[in-house]
Coordinates of C-alpha atoms in Angstrom, one line a residue:
M738 CA 20.0 4.2 10.0
K739 CA 17.9 1.5 10.9
R740 CA 15.7 3.9 12.4
L741 CA 14.9 5.2 8.8
I742 CA 14.4 1.8 7.4
L743 CA 10.6 2.5 7.0
P744 CA 10.6 5.8 5.0
I745 CA 13.6 4.7 2.8
I746 CA 14.2 0.9 1.9
G747 CA 12.1 -0.7 4.7
L748 CA 9.0 0.4 2.5
L749 CA 9.5 -3.2 1.2
S750 CA 8.4 -4.8 4.5
F751 CA 6.1 -2.0 5.8
V752 CA 3.4 -2.9 2.9
A753 CA 0.7 -4.4 4.3
A754 CA -1.9 -4.1 1.6
G755 CA -3.8 -3.1 -2.7
A756 CA -7.3 -1.6 -2.5
Q757 CA -9.6 -0.2 0.0
T758 CA -11.1 -3.7 0.7
L759 CA -11.7 -6.8 -0.9
Q760 CA -12.8 -6.7 -4.7
T761 CA -14.7 -9.9 -3.9
A762 CA -16.7 -8.3 -1.5
Y763 CA -18.0 -5.7 -3.9
L764 CA -21.0 -7.9 -5.3
S765 CA -22.1 -8.8 -1.7
D766 CA -25.9 -8.3 -1.1
D767 CA -25.2 -7.8 2.9
F768 CA -21.6 -6.4 3.2
V769 CA -22.2 -3.4 5.8
Y770 CA -19.1 -1.7 4.6
S771 CA -20.0 -2.1 0.8
Y772 CA -20.3 1.7 0.7
R773 CA -16.5 2.1 0.7
L774 CA -16.5 0.4 -2.6
N775 CA -19.6 2.2 -4.0
P776 CA -21.5 4.8 -1.8
A777 CA -24.6 3.9 -3.6
F778 CA -24.5 0.4 -1.9
H779 CA -25.7 0.1 1.6
S780 CA -26.8 -2.5 4.3
D781 CA -30.6 -3.3 5.2
H782 CA -29.7 -2.5 8.6
G783 CA -28.6 0.1 10.6
F784 CA -25.3 -0.5 12.3
V785 CA -22.4 0.3 14.7
G786 CA -19.1 -0.4 13.8
L787 CA -16.8 -1.5 17.1
P788 CA -13.6 0.3 17.2
F789 CA -10.8 -1.8 15.4
I790 CA -12.8 -4.9 15.3
G791 CA -15.5 -3.4 13.3
V792 CA -13.5 -3.7 9.8
S793 CA -9.7 -4.3 9.2
S794 CA -8.3 -4.9 5.8
G795 CA -5.0 -5.5 4.3
M796 CA -4.1 -6.0 0.6
Y797 CA -0.8 -6.1 -1.5
K798 CA -0.1 -6.6 -5.3
G799 CA 3.1 -6.6 -7.1
N800 CA 5.3 -8.3 -9.5
F801 CA 6.9 -10.2 -6.4
A802 CA 5.5 -11.7 -3.3
L803 CA 6.5 -10.3 0.1
N804 CA 7.6 -13.8 1.3
N805 CA 10.4 -13.4 -1.0
L806 CA 12.4 -11.1 1.1
F807 CA 12.3 -13.5 4.3
Y808 CA 13.8 -17.0 4.6
K809 CA 14.3 -19.4 7.1
N810 CA 18.0 -20.2 8.3
G811 CA 17.5 -23.4 10.9
G812 CA 14.8 -22.2 12.9
E813 CA 15.7 -18.6 12.6
K814 CA 13.9 -16.1 10.4
V815 CA 16.3 -14.1 8.3
T816 CA 16.4 -11.9 5.2
F817 CA 17.7 -12.3 1.7
M818 CA 21.0 -10.5 2.7
N819 CA 21.7 -13.4 4.9
S820 CA 24.6 -15.6 3.6
S821 CA 22.3 -18.7 3.8
V822 CA 20.3 -17.4 0.8
T823 CA 22.2 -17.6 -2.5
S824 CA 21.8 -14.9 -5.0
S825 CA 20.0 -17.1 -7.7
E826 CA 17.7 -18.1 -5.1
F827 CA 16.6 -14.5 -4.3
L828 CA 17.0 -12.9 -7.8
D829 CA 15.0 -15.2 -9.8
H830 CA 11.9 -13.9 -8.0
F831 CA 12.5 -10.6 -9.8
K832 CA 11.8 -9.8 -13.4
K833 CA 14.5 -7.9 -15.3
G834 CA 13.8 -4.1 -15.5
I835 CA 11.2 -2.4 -13.4
N836 CA 9.3 -4.4 -10.6
K837 CA 6.2 -2.7 -9.0
F838 CA 4.0 -3.1 -6.1
S839 CA 1.1 -1.6 -4.5
S840 CA -0.6 -2.1 -1.1
E841 CA -3.0 -0.5 1.3
S842 CA -4.1 -1.0 4.8
Y843 CA -7.6 0.1 6.1
T844 CA -8.5 0.2 9.9
N845 CA -12.1 1.4 10.9
L846 CA -11.9 3.5 14.2
A847 CA -15.6 4.2 14.4
A848 CA -18.9 3.9 12.3
I849 CA -22.4 4.3 12.5
G850 CA -25.1 3.7 9.7
F851 CA -28.6 4.9 9.9
R852 CA -31.7 5.8 7.8
S853 CA -33.1 9.5 8.2
G854 CA -36.1 10.2 6.3
G855 CA -35.3 8.7 2.7
L856 CA -31.5 8.8 3.0
Y857 CA -29.2 5.8 4.4
N858 CA -26.4 7.9 6.1
I859 CA -23.0 6.6 7.5
V860 CA -20.3 8.5 9.3
D861 CA -17.0 6.9 10.1
V862 CA -13.6 7.4 11.1
N863 CA -10.7 5.3 9.5
F864 CA -6.8 4.9 9.6
R865 CA -5.3 4.3 6.3
N866 CA -2.0 3.7 4.7
Y867 CA -0.9 3.0 1.1
T868 CA 2.5 2.2 -0.3
S869 CA 3.5 1.9 -3.7
G870 CA 7.0 1.5 -5.6
K871 CA 9.1 1.0 -8.8
L872 CA 12.1 -1.1 -8.0
P873 CA 14.9 -1.6 -10.6
Y874 CA 15.8 -5.2 -10.8
D875 CA 19.5 -4.1 -10.1
L876 CA 18.5 -2.9 -6.7
A877 CA 17.6 -6.4 -5.7
R878 CA 21.1 -7.4 -7.2
F879 CA 22.8 -4.4 -5.5
L880 CA 21.2 -5.1 -2.0
K881 CA 22.3 -8.7 -2.4
D882 CA 25.6 -8.5 -3.8
G883 CA 26.9 -5.1 -4.0
A884 CA 28.8 -5.0 -0.8
T885 CA 30.9 -8.2 -1.6
T886 CA 31.0 -8.1 -5.7
D887 CA 32.8 -5.7 -8.1
G888 CA 30.6 -4.6 -10.8
S889 CA 28.1 -2.0 -12.0
F890 CA 24.6 -1.4 -10.8
D891 CA 21.9 0.8 -12.1
L892 CA 19.4 1.8 -9.7
S893 CA 17.8 4.7 -11.8
G894 CA 14.0 5.1 -11.7
L895 CA 14.1 3.8 -8.0
N896 CA 10.8 5.3 -6.6
M897 CA 9.1 4.5 -3.3
R898 CA 6.0 6.4 -1.7
S899 CA 4.1 5.5 1.8
T900 CA 1.3 7.6 3.1
S901 CA -0.7 7.4 6.3
F902 CA -3.8 9.3 7.1
F903 CA -6.7 9.6 9.0
E904 CA -10.0 10.0 7.2
I905 CA -13.4 11.4 8.3
G906 CA -16.3 10.6 6.2
I907 CA -20.0 11.2 5.8
T908 CA -21.8 9.0 3.2
S909 CA -25.4 9.6 2.0
S910 CA -27.6 7.5 -0.6
W911 CA -31.0 7.6 -1.8
K912 CA -33.3 6.2 -4.4
A913 CA -33.4 8.7 -7.4
S914 CA -36.1 6.3 -8.9
R915 CA -37.7 3.1 -8.1
K916 CA -34.6 1.3 -9.7
L917 CA -31.9 3.9 -9.6
T918 CA -29.9 4.5 -6.4
I919 CA -27.2 7.5 -5.9
G920 CA -24.6 7.5 -3.5
M921 CA -21.9 10.2 -2.4
R922 CA -19.2 10.3 0.3
F923 CA -17.4 13.1 1.4
K924 CA -14.2 13.2 3.5
G925 CA -11.9 15.4 5.5
V926 CA -8.4 14.1 5.6
I927 CA -5.8 14.4 8.4
G928 CA -2.1 13.5 7.1
F929 CA -0.2 11.7 9.4
V930 CA 2.9 10.4 7.4
N931 CA 4.2 10.8 3.9
S932 CA 7.6 9.7 2.9
Y933 CA 9.5 9.1 -0.7
V934 CA 12.4 8.3 -2.3
D935 CA 12.7 9.3 -5.9
M936 CA 15.8 8.6 -7.6
D937 CA 16.0 9.8 -11.3
K938 CA 19.5 8.7 -11.7
L939 CA 21.8 6.2 -9.5
T940 CA 24.6 4.3 -11.1
I941 CA 27.2 2.6 -8.8
N942 CA 30.6 1.0 -10.0
H943 CA 32.3 -1.1 -7.3
S944 CA 35.8 -2.0 -7.6
G945 CA 37.7 -3.4 -4.4
E946 CA 37.5 -0.7 -2.0
N947 CA 36.2 2.2 -4.4
W948 CA 33.1 3.1 -5.0
T949 CA 31.9 5.5 -8.0
V950 CA 28.4 6.8 -7.5
N951 CA 26.5 9.1 -10.2
S952 CA 23.3 10.2 -8.3
S953 CA 20.3 12.6 -9.1
G954 CA 17.3 12.2 -6.9
V955 CA 15.0 13.2 -3.5
I956 CA 14.4 11.8 -0.2
A957 CA 11.5 13.6 2.0
S958 CA 9.2 12.6 4.9
A959 CA 6.2 14.5 6.4
Y960 CA 6.6 13.4 10.0
D961 CA 7.4 15.8 12.9
G962 CA 9.1 13.1 15.1
Y963 CA 12.5 13.2 13.7
A964 CA 15.4 14.4 15.2
I965 CA 17.4 15.3 12.1
A966 CA 20.9 15.2 12.0
S967 CA 23.5 16.8 9.6
Q968 CA 27.1 16.5 8.6
P969 CA 29.3 18.7 6.4
A970 CA 30.1 17.4 3.0
Y971 CA 33.6 16.0 2.6
Y972 CA 33.7 17.7 -0.8
D973 CA 32.6 21.2 0.2
P974 CA 32.3 22.1 4.2
S975 CA 29.7 24.7 3.5
V976 CA 27.3 22.1 2.2
S977 CA 25.3 20.4 4.9
L978 CA 24.4 16.8 4.3
L979 CA 21.3 14.6 5.6
D980 CA 23.1 12.3 8.2
L981 CA 20.7 9.6 7.9
N982 CA 22.5 7.2 10.2
H983 CA 22.3 9.5 13.1
T984 CA 18.7 10.9 12.4
K985 CA 16.2 9.5 15.0
V986 CA 12.8 8.8 14.8
G987 CA 10.5 9.4 18.0
K988 CA 7.0 10.2 19.1
P989 CA 5.3 12.5 16.9
K990 CA 4.6 16.2 18.5
E991 CA 1.6 16.6 16.5
I992 CA -1.0 14.1 14.9
M993 CA -1.3 16.6 11.6
N994 CA 1.4 16.7 9.1
G995 CA -1.0 17.4 6.3
Y996 CA -4.6 17.9 5.6
G997 CA -6.9 17.5 2.6
V998 CA -10.4 16.4 1.1
G999 CA -12.0 13.6 -0.9
A1000 CA -15.0 12.3 -2.4
D1001 CA -16.4 9.2 -3.4
V1002 CA -19.3 8.9 -6.1
G1003 CA -21.7 5.8 -7.0
V1004 CA -24.7 4.7 -8.9
L1005 CA -26.7 1.6 -8.4
Y1006 CA -29.4 0.1 -11.4
D1007 CA -31.4 -2.9 -9.8
D1008 CA -34.4 -4.3 -11.7
S1009 CA -34.5 -7.4 -9.4
S1010 CA -33.0 -9.9 -11.9
W1011 CA -29.9 -7.5 -13.0
Q1012 CA -28.0 -5.2 -10.9
L1013 CA -25.5 -2.7 -12.9
S1014 CA -23.3 -0.2 -10.9
A1015 CA -20.5 2.2 -11.0
S1016 CA -18.0 4.1 -8.9
I1017 CA -15.1 6.4 -8.5
S1018 CA -13.4 6.5 -5.1
D1019 CA -10.9 8.8 -3.7
I1020 CA -11.4 11.9 -5.8
G1021 CA -9.1 14.3 -3.8
C1022 CA -5.6 15.5 -2.5
V1023 CA -3.6 16.1 0.5
F1024 CA -1.3 19.3 1.3
W1025 CA 1.7 17.7 3.0
F1026 CA 4.3 19.8 5.0
H1027 CA 7.6 17.9 4.6
N1028 CA 10.1 18.4 7.6
L1029 CA 13.1 16.0 6.4
Y1030 CA 13.9 16.7 2.8
G1031 CA 17.2 16.3 0.8
H1032 CA 18.4 16.0 -2.7
S1033 CA 21.1 14.5 -4.6
P1034 CA 22.7 16.7 -7.3
S1035 CA 23.8 14.9 -10.4
Q1036 CA 27.6 14.6 -10.0
V1037 CA 30.1 11.6 -9.8
K1038 CA 31.1 11.1 -6.7
E1039 CA 34.1 8.5 -5.6
Y1040 CA 34.2 6.7 -2.3
S1041 CA 36.5 4.5 -0.3
K1042 CA 35.4 1.9 2.2
V1043 CA 32.0 3.4 2.5
Y1044 CA 30.0 0.3 3.8
T1045 CA 31.0 -1.8 6.8
P1046 CA 28.4 -4.4 7.6
H1047 CA 27.7 -6.2 10.8
K1048 CA 30.1 -8.9 11.7
G1049 CA 29.5 -12.2 13.4
R1050 CA 26.0 -13.5 13.9
K1051 CA 23.7 -12.0 11.6
T1052 CA 20.1 -11.0 12.9
M1053 CA 17.1 -10.0 10.7
D1054 CA 17.5 -6.5 12.5
N1055 CA 21.0 -5.9 11.6
E1056 CA 20.5 -7.0 8.1
F1057 CA 18.0 -4.5 7.5
S1058 CA 20.3 -1.9 9.2
D1059 CA 22.9 -3.1 6.7
M1060 CA 20.5 -2.5 3.8
G1061 CA 19.8 1.1 4.7
A1062 CA 23.2 2.0 5.3
L1063 CA 24.6 0.4 2.0
L1064 CA 21.8 2.5 0.1
G1065 CA 22.4 5.7 2.6
D1066 CA 26.2 5.6 1.5
A1067 CA 25.6 5.0 -1.9
A1068 CA 23.6 8.4 -2.3
N1069 CA 24.5 11.4 -0.2
F1070 CA 21.6 13.9 0.2
I1071 CA 22.1 17.7 0.4
M1072 CA 20.0 19.1 3.4
E1073 CA 17.1 21.5 2.4
D1074 CA 14.6 23.4 4.5
E1075 CA 10.9 21.9 4.9
F1076 CA 8.6 22.4 2.0
Q1077 CA 5.3 21.7 0.9
T1078 CA 3.6 19.8 -1.6
L1079 CA 0.3 18.2 -2.9
G1080 CA -0.4 14.7 -3.2
I1081 CA -3.0 12.9 -5.0
L1082 CA -5.1 10.1 -3.6
P1083 CA -4.9 6.9 -5.6
L1084 CA -8.1 7.1 -7.2
T1085 CA -10.3 3.9 -8.0
V1086 CA -12.9 3.5 -10.8
R1087 CA -15.2 0.3 -10.5
L1088 CA -17.8 -1.2 -13.2
G1089 CA -19.9 -4.0 -11.8
A1090 CA -22.7 -6.4 -13.1
K1091 CA -24.7 -9.1 -11.2
Y1092 CA -27.3 -11.4 -12.5
L1093 CA -29.9 -13.4 -9.9
Y1094 CA -29.9 -16.8 -11.7
L1095 CA -31.8 -18.4 -8.9
S1096 CA -33.1 -17.4 -5.7
D1097 CA -30.1 -18.2 -3.7
I1098 CA -27.3 -18.2 -6.6
S1099 CA -26.2 -15.2 -8.5
F1100 CA -23.2 -14.5 -10.9
G1101 CA -21.2 -11.2 -11.0
G1102 CA -18.4 -9.3 -12.9
L1103 CA -16.3 -6.6 -11.9
A1104 CA -13.9 -4.3 -13.5
T1105 CA -11.8 -2.2 -11.7
F1106 CA -8.9 0.4 -12.4
R1107 CA -6.6 2.1 -9.8
Y1108 CA -4.7 4.9 -10.6
D1109 CA -1.2 5.3 -8.7
A1110 CA 1.6 7.3 -10.4
L1111 CA 4.1 4.3 -9.5
C1112 CA 1.9 1.4 -10.0
P1113 CA -1.5 1.5 -11.6
F1114 CA -3.5 -1.5 -11.5
Y1115 CA -6.5 -2.9 -13.4
E1116 CA -8.5 -6.2 -12.9
L1117 CA -11.3 -8.2 -14.4
R1118 CA -13.0 -10.4 -11.6
G1119 CA -15.9 -12.9 -11.7
S1120 CA -17.5 -14.1 -8.9
V1121 CA -20.4 -16.8 -7.8
N1122 CA -22.7 -15.8 -4.8
Y1123 CA -24.6 -18.4 -3.0
K1124 CA -26.9 -18.0 0.2
P1125 CA -27.7 -21.6 1.8
V1126 CA -30.0 -19.6 4.2
R1127 CA -31.1 -15.9 4.1
A1128 CA -28.6 -14.9 7.0
I1129 CA -25.5 -16.6 5.4
E1130 CA -23.8 -15.4 1.9
L1131 CA -20.9 -17.1 0.6
I1132 CA -18.9 -15.5 -2.4
G1133 CA -16.2 -16.9 -4.4
S1134 CA -14.1 -15.3 -7.2
L1135 CA -11.3 -15.2 -9.7
G1136 CA -9.4 -12.1 -11.0
F1137 CA -7.0 -11.5 -13.6
G1138 CA -5.0 -8.2 -13.5
S1139 CA -2.1 -6.2 -14.4
L1140 CA -0.2 -7.8 -11.5
G1141 CA -1.3 -11.1 -11.5
V1142 CA -4.1 -13.9 -11.0
S1143 CA -5.8 -14.1 -7.7
V1144 CA -8.6 -16.1 -6.0
G1145 CA -11.0 -14.7 -3.4
A1146 CA -13.7 -16.0 -0.8
F1147 CA -15.7 -14.0 1.3
A1148 CA -18.4 -15.2 4.1
N1149 CA -20.9 -12.7 5.4
A1150 CA -23.2 -13.8 8.3
T1151 CA -26.0 -12.0 10.2
L1152 CA -26.6 -13.5 13.7
G1153 CA -29.3 -11.4 15.5
F1154 CA -28.3 -8.3 16.1
L1155 CA -24.5 -9.3 15.1
N1156 CA -22.8 -9.3 11.8
V1157 CA -19.6 -10.9 11.4
F1158 CA -17.7 -11.4 8.0
V1159 CA -14.2 -12.5 6.8
G1160 CA -12.7 -12.9 3.4
T1161 CA -9.2 -13.1 1.5
E1162 CA -7.7 -12.9 -1.9
N1163 CA -4.7 -14.6 -2.8
L1164 CA -2.5 -13.2 -5.2
I1165 CA -1.2 -16.7 -6.8
G1166 CA 0.3 -15.5 -10.1
T1167 CA 2.9 -13.0 -9.3
S1168 CA 5.7 -13.3 -12.0
G1169 CA 9.4 -13.2 -11.7
S1170 CA 12.3 -13.1 -14.2
T1171 CA 10.9 -16.1 -16.0
F1172 CA 7.3 -14.8 -15.9
L1173 CA 6.1 -17.9 -14.1
P1174 CA 4.6 -17.7 -10.7
A1175 CA 7.4 -16.7 -8.4
S1176 CA 5.9 -18.0 -5.1
K1177 CA 2.6 -18.9 -3.4
G1178 CA 2.0 -15.1 -3.4
T1179 CA 0.7 -13.0 -0.5
P1180 CA -2.7 -13.5 1.0
N1181 CA -5.0 -10.1 1.4
F1182 CA -7.9 -10.2 4.1
V1183 CA -10.8 -8.4 5.5
A1184 CA -12.7 -9.2 8.8
G1185 CA -15.1 -7.6 11.3
L1186 CA -17.9 -7.7 14.0
N1187 CA -20.4 -5.0 13.8
I1188 CA -23.8 -4.3 15.8
L1189 CA -26.8 -4.2 13.7
W1190 CA -30.5 -2.7 14.4

């Protein structure tokens, strides 16, 4: 089962990131990848993005911080399932009801920006992942105490999705007038992995060695590297169940498990003192081919001794294996043939404004709304830009959003034919069950090194 941790419960540890790149960098004057936030933005230079180190970013936003899932036991790292972590120590980080998270990572594989006629053009190839989820409070309670404590657990509404794809983009921006710039970006999408768990109903009653489960939902994954196993259902031998404990994940036979298209549009009005801008990113969809699929019908099932945890010394690896086995035994999925589905990209809308206060200091504001079916996100962010010298730009920001409070910092430097930048946004206001900050939060980052001309 541990081989299926990523597409099932291991999504919790797989999340790496929550927007395309730092929101703090949106109002930068010299960020060469600002077109990813608004295609009307472009650098004054042509550039070549170096593979992998051109730009990499990772963002995470949620009701809980990722470090709430991991603890230290002596000098060893363990998960929250370890007996050294008390129930209250872990559960106090979650709010009652539904906890949400959203993440995204973005790695540039190749990019080139150049002027041609009156256009500034960019061609790039990227690898992206975005993951989001709705996690009932009882999921945390069940994973921590369900195997050892009698009681009732309601996991209804459990929903997690993770998508990875390659993106090939062509961007052009041009001056529509002296003050107005328009930009458009078109992109083709090659789908790599799309996995999700969606449980409309999942209630569990545990008493001694007996378990009563009422479940209704689906599990699916588009990835052709599975060796899918099945087993006959004990209540009906003619029905095949997904045997998640023996389904293995290997190397993909093909890169493409889906395909799609997308577009970004943006405008910029600049009268030297004021800049007003707007953009819509990720207008598009992906058509996926799911080869692993199963559904759990709405019916009450009774089990006995369904869960056998690892004995003896607990490692983080077998704790995750126990976690997956516990959920896998709770909800049996009837095996289905391959099916296709249409997925929508996580559309993002941004509205920005910047005022040049002095020649080296400016103030800005940014409103962001990101649509995600599981975890929509909105934020208002203010920033201060400072240029101690023309080649160096420093930005500090403070954001207030639906998932917490964050502080950001971004530094960009042009050193001859080299451009280097680094930035972070630290989510400091994630809220637990008491609606107070649950931890120091999860830092988000962006960094890169590029060649200019």
